[in-house]
Coordinates of C-alpha atoms and ligand atoms in Angstrom, one line a residue:
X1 CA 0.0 0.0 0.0
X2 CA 1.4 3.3 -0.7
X3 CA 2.8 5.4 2.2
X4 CA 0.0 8.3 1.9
X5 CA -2.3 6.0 2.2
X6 CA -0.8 4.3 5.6
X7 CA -0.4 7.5 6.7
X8 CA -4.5 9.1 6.3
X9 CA -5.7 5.7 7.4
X10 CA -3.6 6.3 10.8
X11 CA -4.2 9.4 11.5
X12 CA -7.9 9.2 10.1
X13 CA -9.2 5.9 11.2
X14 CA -6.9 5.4 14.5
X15 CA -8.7 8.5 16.5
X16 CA -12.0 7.0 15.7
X17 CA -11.1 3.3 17.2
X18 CA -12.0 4.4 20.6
X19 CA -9.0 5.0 22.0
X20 CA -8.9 8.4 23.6
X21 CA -5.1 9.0 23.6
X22 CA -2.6 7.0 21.5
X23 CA -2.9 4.0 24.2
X24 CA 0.7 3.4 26.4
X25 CA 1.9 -0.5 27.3
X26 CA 2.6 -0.6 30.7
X27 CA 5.3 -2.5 31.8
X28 CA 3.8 -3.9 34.7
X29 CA 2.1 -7.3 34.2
X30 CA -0.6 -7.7 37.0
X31 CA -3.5 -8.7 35.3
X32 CA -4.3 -11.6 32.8
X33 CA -6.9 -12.1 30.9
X34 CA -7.7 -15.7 29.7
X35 CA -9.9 -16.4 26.6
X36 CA -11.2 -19.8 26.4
X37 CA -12.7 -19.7 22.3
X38 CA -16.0 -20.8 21.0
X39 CA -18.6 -21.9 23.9
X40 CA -21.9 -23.1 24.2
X41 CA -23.6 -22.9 20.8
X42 CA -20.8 -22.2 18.7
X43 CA -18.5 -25.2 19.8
X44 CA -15.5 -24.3 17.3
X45 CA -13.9 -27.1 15.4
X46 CA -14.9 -30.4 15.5
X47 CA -12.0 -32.3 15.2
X48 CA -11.8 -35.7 13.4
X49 CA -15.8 -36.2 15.3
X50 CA -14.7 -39.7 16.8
X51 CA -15.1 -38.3 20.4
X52 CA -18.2 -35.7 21.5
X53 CA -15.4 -33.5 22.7
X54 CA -14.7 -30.2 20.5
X55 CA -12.5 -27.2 20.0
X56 CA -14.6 -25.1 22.7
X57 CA -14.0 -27.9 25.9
X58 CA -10.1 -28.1 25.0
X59 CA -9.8 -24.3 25.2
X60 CA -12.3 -24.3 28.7
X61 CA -10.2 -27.2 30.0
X62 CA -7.0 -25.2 29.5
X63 CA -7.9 -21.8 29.8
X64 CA -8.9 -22.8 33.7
X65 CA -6.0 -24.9 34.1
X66 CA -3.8 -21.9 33.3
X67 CA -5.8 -19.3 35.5
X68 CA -5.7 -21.9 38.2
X69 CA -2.0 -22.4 37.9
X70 CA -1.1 -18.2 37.2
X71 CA -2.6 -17.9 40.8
X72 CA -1.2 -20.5 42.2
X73 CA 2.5 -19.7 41.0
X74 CA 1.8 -16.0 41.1
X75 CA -0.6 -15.0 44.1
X76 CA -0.3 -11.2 43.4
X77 CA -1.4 -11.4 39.2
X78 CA -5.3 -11.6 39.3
X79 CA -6.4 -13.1 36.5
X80 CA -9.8 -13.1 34.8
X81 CA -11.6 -15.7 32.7
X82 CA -13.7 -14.7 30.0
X83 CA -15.7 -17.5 30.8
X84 CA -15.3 -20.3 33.2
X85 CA -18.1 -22.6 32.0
X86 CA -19.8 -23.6 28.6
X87 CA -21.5 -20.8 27.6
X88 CA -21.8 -18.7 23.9
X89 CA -20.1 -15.6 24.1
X90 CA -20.0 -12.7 21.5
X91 CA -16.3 -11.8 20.4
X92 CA -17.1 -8.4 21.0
X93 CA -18.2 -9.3 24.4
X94 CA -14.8 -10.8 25.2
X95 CA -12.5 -8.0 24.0
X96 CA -15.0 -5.7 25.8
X97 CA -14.5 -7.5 28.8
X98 CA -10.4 -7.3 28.8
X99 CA -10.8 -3.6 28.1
X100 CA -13.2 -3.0 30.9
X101 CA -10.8 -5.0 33.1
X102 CA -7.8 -2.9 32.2
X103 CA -5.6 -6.6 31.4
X104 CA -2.0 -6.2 30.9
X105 CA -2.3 -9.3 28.6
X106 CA -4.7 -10.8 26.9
X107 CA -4.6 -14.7 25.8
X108 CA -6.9 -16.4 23.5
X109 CA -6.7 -20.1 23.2
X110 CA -7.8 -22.4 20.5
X111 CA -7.7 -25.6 18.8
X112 CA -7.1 -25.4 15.0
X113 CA -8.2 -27.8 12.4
X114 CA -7.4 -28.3 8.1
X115 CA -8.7 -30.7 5.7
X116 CA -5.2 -31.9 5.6
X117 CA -5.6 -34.8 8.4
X118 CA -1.6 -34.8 8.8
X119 CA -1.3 -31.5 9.8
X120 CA -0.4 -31.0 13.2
X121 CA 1.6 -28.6 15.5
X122 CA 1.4 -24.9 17.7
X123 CA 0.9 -21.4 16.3
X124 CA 1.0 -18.6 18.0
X125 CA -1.3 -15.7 16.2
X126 CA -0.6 -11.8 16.6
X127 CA -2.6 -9.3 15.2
X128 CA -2.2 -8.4 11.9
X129 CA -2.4 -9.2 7.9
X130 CA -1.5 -12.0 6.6
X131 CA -0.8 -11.8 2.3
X132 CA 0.0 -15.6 1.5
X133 CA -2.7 -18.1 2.8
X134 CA -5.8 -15.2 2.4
X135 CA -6.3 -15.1 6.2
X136 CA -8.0 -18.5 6.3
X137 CA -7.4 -18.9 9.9
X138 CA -9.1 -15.5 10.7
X139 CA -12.2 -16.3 8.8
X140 CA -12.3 -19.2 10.9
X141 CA -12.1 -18.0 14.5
X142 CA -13.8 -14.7 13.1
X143 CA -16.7 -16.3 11.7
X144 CA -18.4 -16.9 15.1
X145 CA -19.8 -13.3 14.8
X146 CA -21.7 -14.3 11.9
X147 CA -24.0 -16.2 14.7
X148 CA -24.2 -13.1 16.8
X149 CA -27.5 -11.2 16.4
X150 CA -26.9 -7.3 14.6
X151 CA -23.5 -7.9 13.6
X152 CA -23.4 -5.3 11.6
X153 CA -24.5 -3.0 13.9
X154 CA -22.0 -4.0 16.8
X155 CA -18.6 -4.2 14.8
X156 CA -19.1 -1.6 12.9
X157 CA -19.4 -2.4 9.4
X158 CA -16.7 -5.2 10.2
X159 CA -17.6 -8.5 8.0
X160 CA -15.7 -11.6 9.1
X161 CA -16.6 -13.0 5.3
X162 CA -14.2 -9.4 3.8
X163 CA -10.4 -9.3 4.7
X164 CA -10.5 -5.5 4.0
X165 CA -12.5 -5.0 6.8
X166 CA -9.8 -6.3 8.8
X167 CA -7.0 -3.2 7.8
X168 CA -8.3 -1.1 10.4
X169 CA -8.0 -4.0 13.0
X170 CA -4.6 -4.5 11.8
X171 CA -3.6 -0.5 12.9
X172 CA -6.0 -1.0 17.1
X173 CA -3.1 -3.0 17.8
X174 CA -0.3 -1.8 16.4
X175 CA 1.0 -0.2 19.8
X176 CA 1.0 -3.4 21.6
X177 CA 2.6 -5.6 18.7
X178 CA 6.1 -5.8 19.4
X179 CA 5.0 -7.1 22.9
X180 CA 2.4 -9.5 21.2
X181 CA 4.8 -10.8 19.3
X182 CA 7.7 -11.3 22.6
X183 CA 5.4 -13.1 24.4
X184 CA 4.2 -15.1 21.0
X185 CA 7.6 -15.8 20.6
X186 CA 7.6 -17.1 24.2
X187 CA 4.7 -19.3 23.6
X188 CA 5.7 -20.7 21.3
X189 CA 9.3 -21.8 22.2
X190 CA 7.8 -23.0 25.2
X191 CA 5.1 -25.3 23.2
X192 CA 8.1 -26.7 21.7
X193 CA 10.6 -27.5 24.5
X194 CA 8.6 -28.0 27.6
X195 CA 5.2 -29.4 26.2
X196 CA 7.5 -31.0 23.3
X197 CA 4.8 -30.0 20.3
X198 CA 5.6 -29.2 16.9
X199 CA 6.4 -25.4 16.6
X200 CA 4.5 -24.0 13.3
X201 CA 5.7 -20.4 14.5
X202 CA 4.1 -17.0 15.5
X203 CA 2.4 -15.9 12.6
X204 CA 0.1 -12.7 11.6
X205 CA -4.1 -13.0 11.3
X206 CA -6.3 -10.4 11.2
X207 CA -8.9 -12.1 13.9
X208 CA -10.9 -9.6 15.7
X209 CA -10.3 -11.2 19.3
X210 CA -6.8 -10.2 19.8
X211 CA -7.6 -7.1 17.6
X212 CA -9.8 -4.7 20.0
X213 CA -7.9 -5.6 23.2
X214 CA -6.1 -2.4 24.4
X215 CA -3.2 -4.4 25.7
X216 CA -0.8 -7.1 23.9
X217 CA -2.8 -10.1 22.8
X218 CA -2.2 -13.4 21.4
X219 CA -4.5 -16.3 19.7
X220 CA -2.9 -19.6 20.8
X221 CA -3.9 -22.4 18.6
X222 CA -2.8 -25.5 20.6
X223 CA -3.0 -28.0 17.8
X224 CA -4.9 -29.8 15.2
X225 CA -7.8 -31.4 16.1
X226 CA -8.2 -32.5 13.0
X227 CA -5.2 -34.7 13.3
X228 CA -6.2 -37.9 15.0
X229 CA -3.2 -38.1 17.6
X230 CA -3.2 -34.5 18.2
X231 CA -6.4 -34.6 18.8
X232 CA -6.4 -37.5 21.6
X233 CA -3.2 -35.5 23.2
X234 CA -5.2 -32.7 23.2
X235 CA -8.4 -34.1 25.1
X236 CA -5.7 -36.1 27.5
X237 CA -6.0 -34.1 30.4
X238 CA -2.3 -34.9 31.1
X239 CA -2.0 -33.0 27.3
X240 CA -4.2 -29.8 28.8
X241 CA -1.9 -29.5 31.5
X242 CA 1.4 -29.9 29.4
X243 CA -0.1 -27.2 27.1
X244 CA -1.8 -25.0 30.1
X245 CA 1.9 -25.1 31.9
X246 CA 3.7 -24.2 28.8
X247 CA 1.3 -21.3 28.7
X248 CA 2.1 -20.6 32.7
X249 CA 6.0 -20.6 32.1
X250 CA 5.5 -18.3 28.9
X251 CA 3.5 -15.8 30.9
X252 CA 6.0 -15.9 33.3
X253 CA 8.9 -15.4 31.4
X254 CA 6.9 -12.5 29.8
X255 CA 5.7 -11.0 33.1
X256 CA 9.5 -11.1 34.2
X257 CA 11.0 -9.7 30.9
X258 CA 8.4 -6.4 31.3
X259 CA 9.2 -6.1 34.6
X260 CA 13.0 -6.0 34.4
X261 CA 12.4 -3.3 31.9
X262 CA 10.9 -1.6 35.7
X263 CA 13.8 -2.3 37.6
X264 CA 16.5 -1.7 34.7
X265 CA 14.4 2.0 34.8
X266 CA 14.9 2.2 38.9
X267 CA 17.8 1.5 38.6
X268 CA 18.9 4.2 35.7
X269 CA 17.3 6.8 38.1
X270 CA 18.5 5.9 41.1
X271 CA 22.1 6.1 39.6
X272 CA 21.3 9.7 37.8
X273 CA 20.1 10.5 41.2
X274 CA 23.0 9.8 43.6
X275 CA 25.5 11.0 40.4
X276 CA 23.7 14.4 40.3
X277 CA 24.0 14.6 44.1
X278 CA 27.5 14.2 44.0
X279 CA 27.8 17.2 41.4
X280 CA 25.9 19.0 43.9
X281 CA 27.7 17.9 46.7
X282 CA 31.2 19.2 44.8
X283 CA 29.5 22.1 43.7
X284 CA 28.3 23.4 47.2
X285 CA 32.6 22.8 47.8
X286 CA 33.4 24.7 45.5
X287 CA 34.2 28.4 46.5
X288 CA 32.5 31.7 44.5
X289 CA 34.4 34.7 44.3
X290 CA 32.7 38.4 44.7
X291 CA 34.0 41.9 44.5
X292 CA 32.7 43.6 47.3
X293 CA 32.1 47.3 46.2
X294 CA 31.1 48.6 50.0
X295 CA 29.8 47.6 53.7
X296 CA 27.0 50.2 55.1
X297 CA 24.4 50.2 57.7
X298 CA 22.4 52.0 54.7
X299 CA 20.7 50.6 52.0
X300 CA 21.7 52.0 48.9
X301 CA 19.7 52.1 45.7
X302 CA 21.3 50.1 43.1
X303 CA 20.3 52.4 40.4
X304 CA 22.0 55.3 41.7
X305 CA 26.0 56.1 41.0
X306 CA 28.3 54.9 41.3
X307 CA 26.8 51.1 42.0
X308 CA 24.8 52.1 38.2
X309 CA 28.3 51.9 37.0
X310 CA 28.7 48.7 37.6
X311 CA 26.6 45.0 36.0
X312 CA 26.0 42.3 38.6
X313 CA 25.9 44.3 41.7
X314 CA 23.7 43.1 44.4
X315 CA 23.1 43.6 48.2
X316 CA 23.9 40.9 50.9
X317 CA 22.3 41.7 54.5
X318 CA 24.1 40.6 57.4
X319 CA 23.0 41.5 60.6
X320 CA 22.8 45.5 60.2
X321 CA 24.9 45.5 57.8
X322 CA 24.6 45.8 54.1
X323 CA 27.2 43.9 52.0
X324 CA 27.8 45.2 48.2
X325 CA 28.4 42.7 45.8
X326 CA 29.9 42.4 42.1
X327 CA 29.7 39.3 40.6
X328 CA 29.8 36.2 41.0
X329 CA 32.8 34.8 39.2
X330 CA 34.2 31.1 39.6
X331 CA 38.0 32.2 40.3
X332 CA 39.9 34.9 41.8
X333 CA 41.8 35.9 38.4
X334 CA 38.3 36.1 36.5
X335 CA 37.6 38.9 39.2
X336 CA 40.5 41.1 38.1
X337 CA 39.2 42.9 35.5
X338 CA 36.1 43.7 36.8
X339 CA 38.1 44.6 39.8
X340 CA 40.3 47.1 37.9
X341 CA 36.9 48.9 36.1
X342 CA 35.3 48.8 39.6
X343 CA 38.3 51.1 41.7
X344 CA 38.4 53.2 38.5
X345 CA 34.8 53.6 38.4
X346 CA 33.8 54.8 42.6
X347 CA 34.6 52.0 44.3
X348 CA 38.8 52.8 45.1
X349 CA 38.8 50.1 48.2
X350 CA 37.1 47.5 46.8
X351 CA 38.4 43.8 46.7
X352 CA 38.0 40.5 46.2
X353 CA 35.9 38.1 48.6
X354 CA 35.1 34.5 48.3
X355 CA 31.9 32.6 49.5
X356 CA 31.2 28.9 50.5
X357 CA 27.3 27.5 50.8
X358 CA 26.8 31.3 51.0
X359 CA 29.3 31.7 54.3
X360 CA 32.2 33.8 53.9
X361 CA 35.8 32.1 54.0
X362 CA 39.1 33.2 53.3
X363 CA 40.7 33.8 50.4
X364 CA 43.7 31.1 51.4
X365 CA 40.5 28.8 52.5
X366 CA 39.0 29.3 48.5
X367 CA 42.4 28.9 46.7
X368 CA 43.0 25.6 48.6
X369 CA 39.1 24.6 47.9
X370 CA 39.7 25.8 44.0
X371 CA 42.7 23.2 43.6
Ligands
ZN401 ZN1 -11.2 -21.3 17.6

C-alpha cells in the first residue's frame, strides 16, 4: 500500500477506534486475561468427530487450568476468565471485557483444524495481515460473529466474510505488537521444549479477538484437532496440563522480561540521582568569588552612582549591615578585571571576597578549595 495512504488511514481511522489518547503499554504485568474460544452454541472445530469433545472444551479445560496455575505460582497477578463454563459468548463481548478490566495481557486459546488430516503442531497468532494463505485462519475463529444477532450493527461495518474490513483492526493494535509478538515468541518456544509440540511459529491473522484488546494479545492455537493423535493428546488431560503449563512458564517469562524493563528504569534513576547529588555535593565545595564594592548600615539604591556603574551588583544583609556585591565569578583571576573597572569607576577600596554554601571564607580557604 502506498505510504499516503498508511499514513491518512492512521491518523484518520486510528482517533476513531475508541481509543482516547494514542494507548501506552505498561510494563507492569498484574493482570491476565484468559480467553477460552468458542462456547456453548458455537462449539469451534470439531476435530476428526470420533469423540463428543470439540475445539470449545479443549480451550475451557485449558484456559482454567492456566488461571488456576497463574494464581497458584503468582498469588499477586489476578487473572480473569472470560468464561469459566460452557456458555456462547460474542467476540465483542470478550475483548469488551479485557478492556473494561484494564488486562495487561490478553490470551486467546484455540484448537485449529485443516482438511489436511496430517497436519499437526502450535501457532501462536498476533494481530495483523497475513498476504500468503488469504487469512483462512481468521475467517475461521472470526466467523463466530456471523451467529451473533446485529452484527453489523456492533462491529461496525466489520464482515468476518471481507479481509479489508480487517485493515483497520490490523492499525487498534499496532501499539502493543512488538509485545504481542515477545510473548508469541515465548509461547511458542515453550510449546516446543517444555510441552514438546511441533512449533508452526508466531504468525500474523487479522482475527478480531486479539484485535480490539487495548493491551498485547495473542491467539494460541494449541493443535490440530483434525489430526487424530493431536487430537487425543489434546483431550488427555495430562495434554491440557502440558499445554496450560507451557502457557504458565511463557506468561511468566513474559511478566518477568516487562518487569526488568521496571527495575532496569529504577535503577537508571537511582544512579542519575546519587550522580547528580554528587555534582551538587562538589558544587556546594566549590568556592565563589565576589568583588565587594562597600559595607554600610544604609541601603543603597542600586540604580544610583556609582553602583549604576557597575553590571551584577547586588546587596547581601548581614546583621545590620549591608554587604555590596559584584559578581559572582568562579575564580579569583576572572575577578581582576572587573576589579580594575570597579576602583576606577567609585569603588577605590574594593576587593575580592570569596563565599562557600553562601558563608564567607578566606581567600587562602578558597584557593585551597579551587585546587
Ligand atoms: Zn477457535
Amino acid at each position: 500500500m502506498q505510504r499516503l495512504t498508511w499514513f491518512l488511514i492512521v491518523t484518520l481511522v486510528i482517533p476513531y477506534l475508541g481509543f482516547t489518547s494514542y494507548p501506552v503499554v505498561s510494563d507492569r504485568v498484574d493482570k491476565v486475561i484468559i480467553d477460552a474460544g468458542h462456547g456453548g452454541k458455537d462449539p469451534g472445530n470439531l476435530g476428526t468427530r470420533r469423540y463428543k469433545t470439540y475445539e470449545k472444551d479443549v480451550a475451557l479445560a485449558v484456559a482454567i487450568e492456566t488461571a488456576k496455575e497463574i494464581e497458584k505460582k503468582y498469588p499477586d497477578v489476578e487473572v480473569v476468565l472470560t468464561r469459566d463454563s460452557d456458555k456462547f459468548l460474542e467476540l465483542y463481548e470478550r475483548t469488551a471485557l479485557a478492556n473494561r478490566e484494564k488486562g495487561d495481557l490478553f490470551i486467546s486459546i484455540h484448537c485449529d483444524a485443516v482438511d489436511n488430516k496430517a497436519a499437526y503442531g502450535t501457532t501462536t497468532y498476533v494481530m495483523g495481515k497475513n498476504h500468503d494463505d488469504e487469512n483462512q485462519v481468521a475467517l475461521r475463529e472470526n466467523s463466530v460473529i456471523l451467529m451473533e444477532d446485529n452484527y453489523q450493527e456492533k462491529y461496525e461495518g466489520y464482515d468476518p466474510l471481507k479481509p479489508e474490513s480487517y485493515i483497520a483492526l490490523t492499525l487498534y493494535q499496532y501499539a502493543f505488537q512488538t509485545q504481542s509478538i515477545e510473548l508469541a515468541q515465548i509461547i511458542q518456544n515453550s510449546f516446543k521444549n517444555d510441552a514438546g509440540r511441533r512449533d508452526r511459529g508466531v504468525k500474523q491473522q487479522p482475527l478480531y479477538v486479539t484485535s480490539r484488546c487495548s493491551m498485547p494479545s495473542v491467539l494460541v492455537e494449541l493443535g490440530y484437532l483434525t489430526n487424530s493423535q493431536e487430537e487425543d493428546f489434546l483431550l488427555s488431560s495430562l495434554g491440557q496440563k502440558k499445554m496450560a503449563n507451557a502457557i504458565v512458564a511463557s506468561f511468566g517469562s513474559y511478566k518477568n522480561r516487562r518487569e526488568s524493563n521496571i527495575k532496569e528504569q529504577e535503577t537508571k534513576r537511582e544512579a542519575k540521582r546519587l550522580k547528580d547529588e554528587e555534582e551538587k555535593r562538589k558544587e556546594n565545595l566549590k568556592p565563589t568569588y565576589f568583588i565587594q564594592l562597600a559595607v554600610s548600615g544604609l541601603k543603597k539604591p542600586l540604580n544610583e552612582k556609582p553602583f549604576s556603574n557597575l553590571e551584577r551588583v547586588s546587596i547581601k544583609k548581614e546583621g545590620r549591615l549591608y554587604r555590596y556585591l559584584q559578581g559572582d565569578y568562579n575564580s579569583k583571576s576572572e575577578c581582576q578585571k572587573d576589579l580594575l573597572f570597579a576602583k576606577n569607576n567609585g569603588f577605590p577600596d574594593a576587593f575580592i571576597v570569596a563565599f562557600k554554601n553562601n558563608e564567607k571564607i578566606s581567600l587562602t580557604e578558597a584557593e585551597r578549595l579551587s585546587q
